[in-house]
Amino acid sequence: MTAPICELFSSLQGEGLLVGVRQLFLRFAGCNLRCDYCDTRYAWEAPESARVEQTPGKRDWEQAPPEMTPAEVAARAQHLLRLAPGVHHSISITGGEPLLHADFLRELLPMLGEMGLPCYLETNGTLADELAGVIAHLDFVAADVKLPSATLQAPLWGAHERFLVTMAAHEDPNRRDFVKMVYVRRTKEEEILRAARLIAGVNPNLPLVLQPAAGDQPDIAPTPNQGLDFQAAALRHLREVRVIPQMHKSGGWL
Ligand code: SF4
């Protein structure tokens, strides 16, 4: 079995509740969505070659064939870990949408677990059945709830609800879950409230990270006051709501 890989490298987590920790990043190619604000469009399709860092943080890329087996990915991750012992907090499994490769993940995640590497899934939060097949191997789930005002795509409320219900049905005190929601200047408070009610209907204790769309798209970048207002609105339904921008962009991290 193989899956299309875009890149594997070592960097700092720039989003969400684990912002600032050092991680390996494994980016899969392929996505089932087409969000307007997407900053990883290069991961929508399989690349001609995958770029794989040879030394953690040195950006000394090897161009490799993108189709890799789980054993090959695990070996490349192991190589990076051995060169920087004790440095990496976890591996971010990202994309694109990594759950499009759930069968592959069912083989890969146990291998990463045996290496002592906690697995952090970054997902668009729409593929509940695929999540159910791999969630037992995950240590962190960062699930998006996509706002139609931000994606400019059809609403996904039903898919997100099924995803959150699946997370809740597989509750594990050793796994840390949170929801991330990107908002843009055209996002309105009523949409934030609808999303917060949806999350609270499944689990009001699930932390929510509100993420302003990145500053590299100034026409959609929200105002500072939107963050304050949206946090206050979401806190009517949820116990923990933080506003965290994408730190890897302001920090110049990859
Ligand atoms: S789900 Fe993520 S990778 Fe896919 S289009 Fe949206 S932002 Fe881009």
PDB file of C-alpha atoms and ligand atoms in Angstrom:
ATOM      1  CA  MET A   1       0.000   0.000   0.000  1.00  0.00           C
ATOM      2  CA  THR A   2       1.180   3.521  -0.793  1.00  0.00           C
ATOM      3  CA  ALA A   3      -0.100   7.079  -0.299  1.00  0.00           C
ATOM      4  CA  PRO A   4       0.939  10.369  -1.965  1.00  0.00           C
ATOM      5  CA  ILE A   5       3.181  12.381   0.332  1.00  0.00           C
ATOM      6  CA  CYS A   6       3.925  16.086  -0.207  1.00  0.00           C
ATOM      7  CA  GLU A   7       6.538  16.658   2.474  1.00  0.00           C
ATOM      8  CA  LEU A   8       8.119  15.473   5.699  1.00  0.00           C
ATOM      9  CA  PHE A   9      10.080  17.925   7.810  1.00  0.00           C
ATOM     10  CA  SER A  10      10.716  19.224  11.323  1.00  0.00           C
ATOM     11  CA  SER A  11       9.344  22.570  12.501  1.00  0.00           C
ATOM     12  CA  LEU A  12       7.269  24.344  15.130  1.00  0.00           C
ATOM     13  CA  GLN A  13       3.525  23.898  15.389  1.00  0.00           C
ATOM     14  CA  GLY A  14       2.016  27.233  14.415  1.00  0.00           C
ATOM     15  CA  GLU A  15      -1.676  26.699  15.156  1.00  0.00           C
ATOM     16  CA  GLY A  16      -4.036  25.611  17.879  1.00  0.00           C
ATOM     17  CA  LEU A  17      -3.514  24.456  21.437  1.00  0.00           C
ATOM     18  CA  LEU A  18      -0.048  22.981  20.814  1.00  0.00           C
ATOM     19  CA  VAL A  19       1.362  26.149  19.254  1.00  0.00           C
ATOM     20  CA  GLY A  20       5.119  26.356  19.688  1.00  0.00           C
ATOM     21  CA  VAL A  21       5.950  22.681  20.213  1.00  0.00           C
ATOM     22  CA  ARG A  22       8.480  21.048  17.903  1.00  0.00           C
ATOM     23  CA  GLN A  23       6.964  18.463  15.612  1.00  0.00           C
ATOM     24  CA  LEU A  24       7.632  16.385  12.595  1.00  0.00           C
ATOM     25  CA  PHE A  25       5.163  17.327   9.867  1.00  0.00           C
ATOM     26  CA  LEU A  26       3.894  14.679   7.491  1.00  0.00           C
ATOM     27  CA  ARG A  27       1.794  16.275   4.762  1.00  0.00           C
ATOM     28  CA  PHE A  28      -0.401  14.041   2.610  1.00  0.00           C
ATOM     29  CA  ALA A  29      -1.570  15.092  -0.836  1.00  0.00           C
ATOM     30  CA  GLY A  30      -5.268  15.202  -1.698  1.00  0.00           C
ATOM     31  CA  CYS A  31      -8.210  17.063  -0.189  1.00  0.00           C
ATOM     32  CA  ASN A  32     -11.981  16.598  -0.387  1.00  0.00           C
ATOM     33  CA  LEU A  33     -12.586  20.341   0.111  1.00  0.00           C
ATOM     34  CA  ARG A  34     -11.595  23.539  -1.697  1.00  0.00           C
ATOM     35  CA  CYS A  35     -11.582  26.258   0.964  1.00  0.00           C
ATOM     36  CA  ASP A  36     -11.262  29.793  -0.369  1.00  0.00           C
ATOM     37  CA  TYR A  37      -8.596  30.707   2.211  1.00  0.00           C
ATOM     38  CA  CYS A  38      -6.547  27.520   1.756  1.00  0.00           C
ATOM     39  CA  ASP A  39      -2.804  28.140   2.130  1.00  0.00           C
ATOM     40  CA  THR A  40      -1.768  24.590   1.181  1.00  0.00           C
ATOM     41  CA  ARG A  41      -3.258  24.405  -2.310  1.00  0.00           C
ATOM     42  CA  TYR A  42      -0.101  22.653  -3.438  1.00  0.00           C
ATOM     43  CA  ALA A  43      -1.317  19.680  -1.407  1.00  0.00           C
ATOM     44  CA  TRP A  44      -4.616  19.335  -3.309  1.00  0.00           C
ATOM     45  CA  GLU A  45      -3.014  17.039  -5.894  1.00  0.00           C
ATOM     46  CA  ALA A  46      -0.144  14.563  -5.713  1.00  0.00           C
ATOM     47  CA  PRO A  47       3.167  16.335  -6.407  1.00  0.00           C
ATOM     48  CA  GLU A  48       5.753  15.191  -8.938  1.00  0.00           C
ATOM     49  CA  SER A  49       8.130  14.635  -6.061  1.00  0.00           C
ATOM     50  CA  ALA A  50       7.922  14.743  -2.286  1.00  0.00           C
ATOM     51  CA  ARG A  51      10.354  16.906  -0.372  1.00  0.00           C
ATOM     52  CA  VAL A  52      11.856  15.184   2.628  1.00  0.00           C
ATOM     53  CA  GLU A  53      14.144  16.929   5.081  1.00  0.00           C
ATOM     54  CA  GLN A  54      17.385  15.069   5.778  1.00  0.00           C
ATOM     55  CA  THR A  55      18.401  16.887   8.990  1.00  0.00           C
ATOM     56  CA  PRO A  56      15.716  18.246  11.360  1.00  0.00           C
ATOM     57  CA  GLY A  57      15.210  21.968  10.786  1.00  0.00           C
ATOM     58  CA  LYS A  58      18.026  22.331   8.206  1.00  0.00           C
ATOM     59  CA  ARG A  59      15.812  22.390   5.075  1.00  0.00           C
ATOM     60  CA  ASP A  60      18.272  20.120   3.280  1.00  0.00           C
ATOM     61  CA  TRP A  61      15.574  18.602   1.111  1.00  0.00           C
ATOM     62  CA  GLU A  62      15.750  15.324  -0.709  1.00  0.00           C
ATOM     63  CA  GLN A  63      13.322  15.083  -3.631  1.00  0.00           C
ATOM     64  CA  ALA A  64      11.756  11.643  -3.334  1.00  0.00           C
ATOM     65  CA  PRO A  65       9.052   9.751  -5.253  1.00  0.00           C
ATOM     66  CA  PRO A  66       5.762  10.877  -3.650  1.00  0.00           C
ATOM     67  CA  GLU A  67       4.157   7.449  -3.433  1.00  0.00           C
ATOM     68  CA  MET A  68       5.496   5.950  -0.202  1.00  0.00           C
ATOM     69  CA  THR A  69       4.665   2.906   1.852  1.00  0.00           C
ATOM     70  CA  PRO A  70       3.887   3.202   5.589  1.00  0.00           C
ATOM     71  CA  ALA A  71       7.213   1.482   6.376  1.00  0.00           C
ATOM     72  CA  GLU A  72       9.105   3.996   4.226  1.00  0.00           C
ATOM     73  CA  VAL A  73       7.439   6.977   5.929  1.00  0.00           C
ATOM     74  CA  ALA A  74       8.131   5.470   9.357  1.00  0.00           C
ATOM     75  CA  ALA A  75      11.791   4.886   8.465  1.00  0.00           C
ATOM     76  CA  ARG A  76      12.207   8.476   7.273  1.00  0.00           C
ATOM     77  CA  ALA A  77      10.566   9.790  10.446  1.00  0.00           C
ATOM     78  CA  GLN A  78      12.789   7.548  12.551  1.00  0.00           C
ATOM     79  CA  HIS A  79      15.853   8.927  10.768  1.00  0.00           C
ATOM     80  CA  LEU A  80      14.866  12.507  11.686  1.00  0.00           C
ATOM     81  CA  LEU A  81      14.090  11.570  15.284  1.00  0.00           C
ATOM     82  CA  ARG A  82      17.473   9.904  15.757  1.00  0.00           C
ATOM     83  CA  LEU A  83      19.291  13.027  14.573  1.00  0.00           C
ATOM     84  CA  ALA A  84      17.576  15.172  17.220  1.00  0.00           C
ATOM     85  CA  PRO A  85      16.909  12.976  20.253  1.00  0.00           C
ATOM     86  CA  GLY A  86      14.431  14.345  22.760  1.00  0.00           C
ATOM     87  CA  VAL A  87      13.510  17.357  20.614  1.00  0.00           C
ATOM     88  CA  HIS A  88      10.224  16.374  18.981  1.00  0.00           C
ATOM     89  CA  HIS A  89       6.997  16.530  20.941  1.00  0.00           C
ATOM     90  CA  SER A  90       4.912  14.647  18.363  1.00  0.00           C
ATOM     91  CA  ILE A  91       4.220  14.190  14.669  1.00  0.00           C
ATOM     92  CA  SER A  92       1.596  16.309  12.921  1.00  0.00           C
ATOM     93  CA  ILE A  93      -0.329  14.254  10.384  1.00  0.00           C
ATOM     94  CA  THR A  94      -1.638  16.901   8.029  1.00  0.00           C
ATOM     95  CA  GLY A  95      -2.554  17.674   4.437  1.00  0.00           C
ATOM     96  CA  GLY A  96      -4.561  18.190   2.309  1.00  0.00           C
ATOM     97  CA  GLU A  97      -6.875  15.896   4.222  1.00  0.00           C
ATOM     98  CA  PRO A  98      -5.008  12.983   5.806  1.00  0.00           C
ATOM     99  CA  LEU A  99      -8.158  10.968   6.517  1.00  0.00           C
ATOM    100  CA  LEU A 100      -8.511  10.387   2.769  1.00  0.00           C
ATOM    101  CA  HIS A 101      -5.696   7.900   3.435  1.00  0.00           C
ATOM    102  CA  ALA A 102      -7.254   6.166   6.446  1.00  0.00           C
ATOM    103  CA  ASP A 103      -6.206   2.661   5.349  1.00  0.00           C
ATOM    104  CA  PHE A 104      -2.624   3.863   5.057  1.00  0.00           C
ATOM    105  CA  LEU A 105      -2.841   5.557   8.478  1.00  0.00           C
ATOM    106  CA  ARG A 106      -4.106   2.332  10.055  1.00  0.00           C
ATOM    107  CA  GLU A 107      -0.737   0.807   9.135  1.00  0.00           C
ATOM    108  CA  LEU A 108       1.444   3.848   9.740  1.00  0.00           C
ATOM    109  CA  LEU A 109       0.150   5.123  13.095  1.00  0.00           C
ATOM    110  CA  PRO A 110       1.017   1.985  15.098  1.00  0.00           C
ATOM    111  CA  MET A 111       4.554   2.135  13.668  1.00  0.00           C
ATOM    112  CA  LEU A 112       4.917   5.736  14.826  1.00  0.00           C
ATOM    113  CA  GLY A 113       3.478   4.789  18.204  1.00  0.00           C
ATOM    114  CA  GLU A 114       6.091   2.045  18.602  1.00  0.00           C
ATOM    115  CA  MET A 115       8.756   4.714  18.011  1.00  0.00           C
ATOM    116  CA  GLY A 116       7.345   6.618  21.005  1.00  0.00           C
ATOM    117  CA  LEU A 117       6.103   9.435  18.783  1.00  0.00           C
ATOM    118  CA  PRO A 118       2.687  10.815  19.793  1.00  0.00           C
ATOM    119  CA  CYS A 119       0.384  11.312  16.791  1.00  0.00           C
ATOM    120  CA  TYR A 120      -1.418  14.634  16.246  1.00  0.00           C
ATOM    121  CA  LEU A 121      -4.060  14.606  13.515  1.00  0.00           C
ATOM    122  CA  GLU A 122      -4.949  17.852  11.733  1.00  0.00           C
ATOM    123  CA  THR A 123      -8.177  17.270   9.849  1.00  0.00           C
ATOM    124  CA  ASN A 124     -10.918  19.245   8.166  1.00  0.00           C
ATOM    125  CA  GLY A 125     -13.407  17.376  10.354  1.00  0.00           C
ATOM    126  CA  THR A 126     -15.677  15.960   7.651  1.00  0.00           C
ATOM    127  CA  LEU A 127     -14.752  12.250   7.348  1.00  0.00           C
ATOM    128  CA  ALA A 128     -16.291  10.624  10.411  1.00  0.00           C
ATOM    129  CA  ASP A 129     -16.150   7.002   9.253  1.00  0.00           C
ATOM    130  CA  GLU A 130     -12.483   7.316   8.359  1.00  0.00           C
ATOM    131  CA  LEU A 131     -11.751   8.885  11.758  1.00  0.00           C
ATOM    132  CA  ALA A 132     -13.436   5.980  13.526  1.00  0.00           C
ATOM    133  CA  GLY A 133     -10.978   3.583  11.898  1.00  0.00           C
ATOM    134  CA  VAL A 134      -7.847   5.333  13.166  1.00  0.00           C
ATOM    135  CA  ILE A 135      -8.819   7.238  16.315  1.00  0.00           C
ATOM    136  CA  ALA A 136      -7.543   4.534  18.667  1.00  0.00           C
ATOM    137  CA  HIS A 137      -3.998   5.352  17.488  1.00  0.00           C
ATOM    138  CA  LEU A 138      -4.249   9.119  17.948  1.00  0.00           C
ATOM    139  CA  ASP A 139      -3.003  11.215  20.866  1.00  0.00           C
ATOM    140  CA  PHE A 140      -4.382  14.556  19.628  1.00  0.00           C
ATOM    141  CA  VAL A 141      -7.195  15.445  17.230  1.00  0.00           C
ATOM    142  CA  ALA A 142      -7.345  19.008  15.895  1.00  0.00           C
ATOM    143  CA  ALA A 143     -10.623  19.086  13.970  1.00  0.00           C
ATOM    144  CA  ASP A 144     -11.782  22.005  11.862  1.00  0.00           C
ATOM    145  CA  VAL A 145     -15.313  23.312  11.731  1.00  0.00           C
ATOM    146  CA  LYS A 146     -15.528  25.098   8.396  1.00  0.00           C
ATOM    147  CA  LEU A 147     -17.547  28.289   8.208  1.00  0.00           C
ATOM    148  CA  PRO A 148     -19.218  28.823   4.820  1.00  0.00           C
ATOM    149  CA  SER A 149     -18.312  32.534   5.013  1.00  0.00           C
ATOM    150  CA  ALA A 150     -14.633  31.522   5.131  1.00  0.00           C
ATOM    151  CA  THR A 151     -14.610  28.583   2.715  1.00  0.00           C
ATOM    152  CA  LEU A 152     -17.119  30.054   0.221  1.00  0.00           C
ATOM    153  CA  GLN A 153     -18.306  26.470  -0.163  1.00  0.00           C
ATOM    154  CA  ALA A 154     -21.560  24.733   0.730  1.00  0.00           C
ATOM    155  CA  PRO A 155     -22.218  24.376   4.496  1.00  0.00           C
ATOM    156  CA  LEU A 156     -20.812  21.240   6.133  1.00  0.00           C
ATOM    157  CA  TRP A 157     -22.747  21.366   9.422  1.00  0.00           C
ATOM    158  CA  GLY A 158     -24.015  17.785   9.165  1.00  0.00           C
ATOM    159  CA  ALA A 159     -20.593  16.322   8.331  1.00  0.00           C
ATOM    160  CA  HIS A 160     -18.988  18.265  11.187  1.00  0.00           C
ATOM    161  CA  GLU A 161     -21.636  17.119  13.643  1.00  0.00           C
ATOM    162  CA  ARG A 162     -21.113  13.470  12.675  1.00  0.00           C
ATOM    163  CA  PHE A 163     -17.361  13.955  13.060  1.00  0.00           C
ATOM    164  CA  LEU A 164     -17.686  15.501  16.539  1.00  0.00           C
ATOM    165  CA  VAL A 165     -20.100  12.757  17.602  1.00  0.00           C
ATOM    166  CA  THR A 166     -17.541  10.166  16.469  1.00  0.00           C
ATOM    167  CA  MET A 167     -14.833  11.882  18.517  1.00  0.00           C
ATOM    168  CA  ALA A 168     -17.114  11.908  21.551  1.00  0.00           C
ATOM    169  CA  ALA A 169     -18.098   8.261  21.063  1.00  0.00           C
ATOM    170  CA  HIS A 170     -14.411   7.330  21.227  1.00  0.00           C
ATOM    171  CA  GLU A 171     -13.623   9.531  24.201  1.00  0.00           C
ATOM    172  CA  ASP A 172     -10.238   8.702  25.709  1.00  0.00           C
ATOM    173  CA  PRO A 173      -8.732  10.547  28.697  1.00  0.00           C
ATOM    174  CA  ASN A 174      -5.284  10.047  27.164  1.00  0.00           C
ATOM    175  CA  ARG A 175      -6.255  11.837  23.939  1.00  0.00           C
ATOM    176  CA  ARG A 176      -6.556  15.621  23.679  1.00  0.00           C
ATOM    177  CA  ASP A 177      -9.093  16.998  21.211  1.00  0.00           C
ATOM    178  CA  PHE A 178      -9.966  20.504  20.159  1.00  0.00           C
ATOM    179  CA  VAL A 179     -11.813  22.308  17.382  1.00  0.00           C
ATOM    180  CA  LYS A 180     -10.315  24.979  15.174  1.00  0.00           C
ATOM    181  CA  MET A 181     -12.391  27.498  13.238  1.00  0.00           C
ATOM    182  CA  VAL A 182     -10.927  29.932  10.710  1.00  0.00           C
ATOM    183  CA  TYR A 183     -12.862  33.170  10.339  1.00  0.00           C
ATOM    184  CA  VAL A 184     -12.543  35.977   7.797  1.00  0.00           C
ATOM    185  CA  ARG A 185     -13.647  39.589   7.599  1.00  0.00           C
ATOM    186  CA  ARG A 186     -17.036  38.685   6.084  1.00  0.00           C
ATOM    187  CA  THR A 187     -17.807  36.215   8.929  1.00  0.00           C
ATOM    188  CA  LYS A 188     -20.733  37.331  11.071  1.00  0.00           C
ATOM    189  CA  GLU A 189     -21.425  36.653  14.747  1.00  0.00           C
ATOM    190  CA  GLU A 190     -24.532  34.580  13.984  1.00  0.00           C
ATOM    191  CA  GLU A 191     -22.394  32.080  12.083  1.00  0.00           C
ATOM    192  CA  ILE A 192     -19.979  31.784  15.032  1.00  0.00           C
ATOM    193  CA  LEU A 193     -22.955  31.224  17.322  1.00  0.00           C
ATOM    194  CA  ARG A 194     -24.354  28.504  15.070  1.00  0.00           C
ATOM    195  CA  ALA A 195     -21.008  26.697  15.061  1.00  0.00           C
ATOM    196  CA  ALA A 196     -20.555  27.091  18.821  1.00  0.00           C
ATOM    197  CA  ARG A 197     -24.041  25.655  19.426  1.00  0.00           C
ATOM    198  CA  LEU A 198     -23.220  22.710  17.171  1.00  0.00           C
ATOM    199  CA  ILE A 199     -20.022  21.946  19.120  1.00  0.00           C
ATOM    200  CA  ALA A 200     -21.702  22.470  22.494  1.00  0.00           C
ATOM    201  CA  GLY A 201     -24.517  20.121  21.473  1.00  0.00           C
ATOM    202  CA  VAL A 202     -21.945  17.329  21.328  1.00  0.00           C
ATOM    203  CA  ASN A 203     -19.472  18.398  24.013  1.00  0.00           C
ATOM    204  CA  PRO A 204     -19.467  21.880  25.637  1.00  0.00           C
ATOM    205  CA  ASN A 205     -16.067  21.106  27.194  1.00  0.00           C
ATOM    206  CA  LEU A 206     -14.350  20.765  23.826  1.00  0.00           C
ATOM    207  CA  PRO A 207     -11.878  23.670  23.506  1.00  0.00           C
ATOM    208  CA  LEU A 208     -12.435  25.946  20.506  1.00  0.00           C
ATOM    209  CA  VAL A 209      -9.608  27.840  18.825  1.00  0.00           C
ATOM    210  CA  LEU A 210     -10.767  30.754  16.695  1.00  0.00           C
ATOM    211  CA  GLN A 211      -8.140  31.449  14.058  1.00  0.00           C
ATOM    212  CA  PRO A 212      -8.154  34.696  12.065  1.00  0.00           C
ATOM    213  CA  ALA A 213      -7.449  34.041   8.394  1.00  0.00           C
ATOM    214  CA  ALA A 214      -3.798  34.665   7.659  1.00  0.00           C
ATOM    215  CA  GLY A 215      -2.433  38.117   6.944  1.00  0.00           C
ATOM    216  CA  ASP A 216      -1.041  37.028   3.562  1.00  0.00           C
ATOM    217  CA  GLN A 217      -4.585  37.544   2.237  1.00  0.00           C
ATOM    218  CA  PRO A 218      -5.244  41.154   3.318  1.00  0.00           C
ATOM    219  CA  ASP A 219      -8.614  41.358   1.547  1.00  0.00           C
ATOM    220  CA  ILE A 220     -10.097  38.694   3.834  1.00  0.00           C
ATOM    221  CA  ALA A 221      -8.057  39.319   7.019  1.00  0.00           C
ATOM    222  CA  PRO A 222     -10.452  40.021   9.905  1.00  0.00           C
ATOM    223  CA  THR A 223     -10.304  43.031  12.203  1.00  0.00           C
ATOM    224  CA  PRO A 224      -8.942  42.692  15.767  1.00  0.00           C
ATOM    225  CA  ASN A 225     -12.387  43.484  17.192  1.00  0.00           C
ATOM    226  CA  GLN A 226     -13.920  40.519  15.384  1.00  0.00           C
ATOM    227  CA  GLY A 227     -11.723  38.220  17.478  1.00  0.00           C
ATOM    228  CA  LEU A 228     -12.928  39.811  20.711  1.00  0.00           C
ATOM    229  CA  ASP A 229     -16.587  39.755  19.667  1.00  0.00           C
ATOM    230  CA  PHE A 230     -16.487  36.196  18.312  1.00  0.00           C
ATOM    231  CA  GLN A 231     -14.765  34.858  21.420  1.00  0.00           C
ATOM    232  CA  ALA A 232     -17.423  36.459  23.630  1.00  0.00           C
ATOM    233  CA  ALA A 233     -20.171  35.007  21.439  1.00  0.00           C
ATOM    234  CA  ALA A 234     -18.726  31.476  21.435  1.00  0.00           C
ATOM    235  CA  LEU A 235     -18.238  31.602  25.217  1.00  0.00           C
ATOM    236  CA  ARG A 236     -22.028  31.756  25.586  1.00  0.00           C
ATOM    237  CA  HIS A 237     -22.048  28.065  24.637  1.00  0.00           C
ATOM    238  CA  LEU A 238     -18.519  26.718  25.214  1.00  0.00           C
ATOM    239  CA  ARG A 239     -16.269  26.738  28.288  1.00  0.00           C
ATOM    240  CA  GLU A 240     -12.904  27.291  26.594  1.00  0.00           C
ATOM    241  CA  VAL A 241     -12.482  29.579  23.586  1.00  0.00           C
ATOM    242  CA  ARG A 242      -9.139  31.043  22.508  1.00  0.00           C
ATOM    243  CA  VAL A 243      -8.217  33.327  19.630  1.00  0.00           C
ATOM    244  CA  ILE A 244      -4.848  32.215  18.231  1.00  0.00           C
ATOM    245  CA  PRO A 245      -3.413  33.494  14.926  1.00  0.00           C
ATOM    246  CA  GLN A 246      -1.162  31.340  12.768  1.00  0.00           C
ATOM    247  CA  MET A 247       2.144  31.780  14.591  1.00  0.00           C
ATOM    248  CA  HIS A 248       4.266  30.030  11.960  1.00  0.00           C
ATOM    249  CA  LYS A 249       3.549  32.882   9.563  1.00  0.00           C
ATOM    250  CA  SER A 250       4.424  35.729  11.927  1.00  0.00           C
ATOM    251  CA  GLY A 251       7.383  33.703  13.252  1.00  0.00           C
ATOM    252  CA  GLY A 252       8.693  32.887   9.787  1.00  0.00           C
ATOM    253  CA  TRP A 253       8.592  29.154  10.539  1.00  0.00           C
ATOM    254  CA  LEU A 254       7.856  26.711   7.776  1.00  0.00           C
TER     255      LEU A 254
HETATM  256  S1  SF4 B   1      -9.530  21.394   4.067  1.00  0.00           S
HETATM  257 FE1  SF4 B   1      -7.509  22.299   4.443  1.00  0.00          FE
HETATM  258  S2  SF4 B   1      -6.216  21.564   2.740  1.00  0.00           S
HETATM  259 FE2  SF4 B   1      -8.367  21.208   2.162  1.00  0.00          FE
HETATM  260  S3  SF4 B   1      -8.942  23.020   0.972  1.00  0.00           S
HETATM  261 FE3  SF4 B   1      -9.551  23.394   3.110  1.00  0.00          FE
HETATM  262  S4  SF4 B   1      -7.819  24.477   4.051  1.00  0.00           S
HETATM  263 FE4  SF4 B   1      -7.074  23.548   2.135  1.00  0.00          FE
END
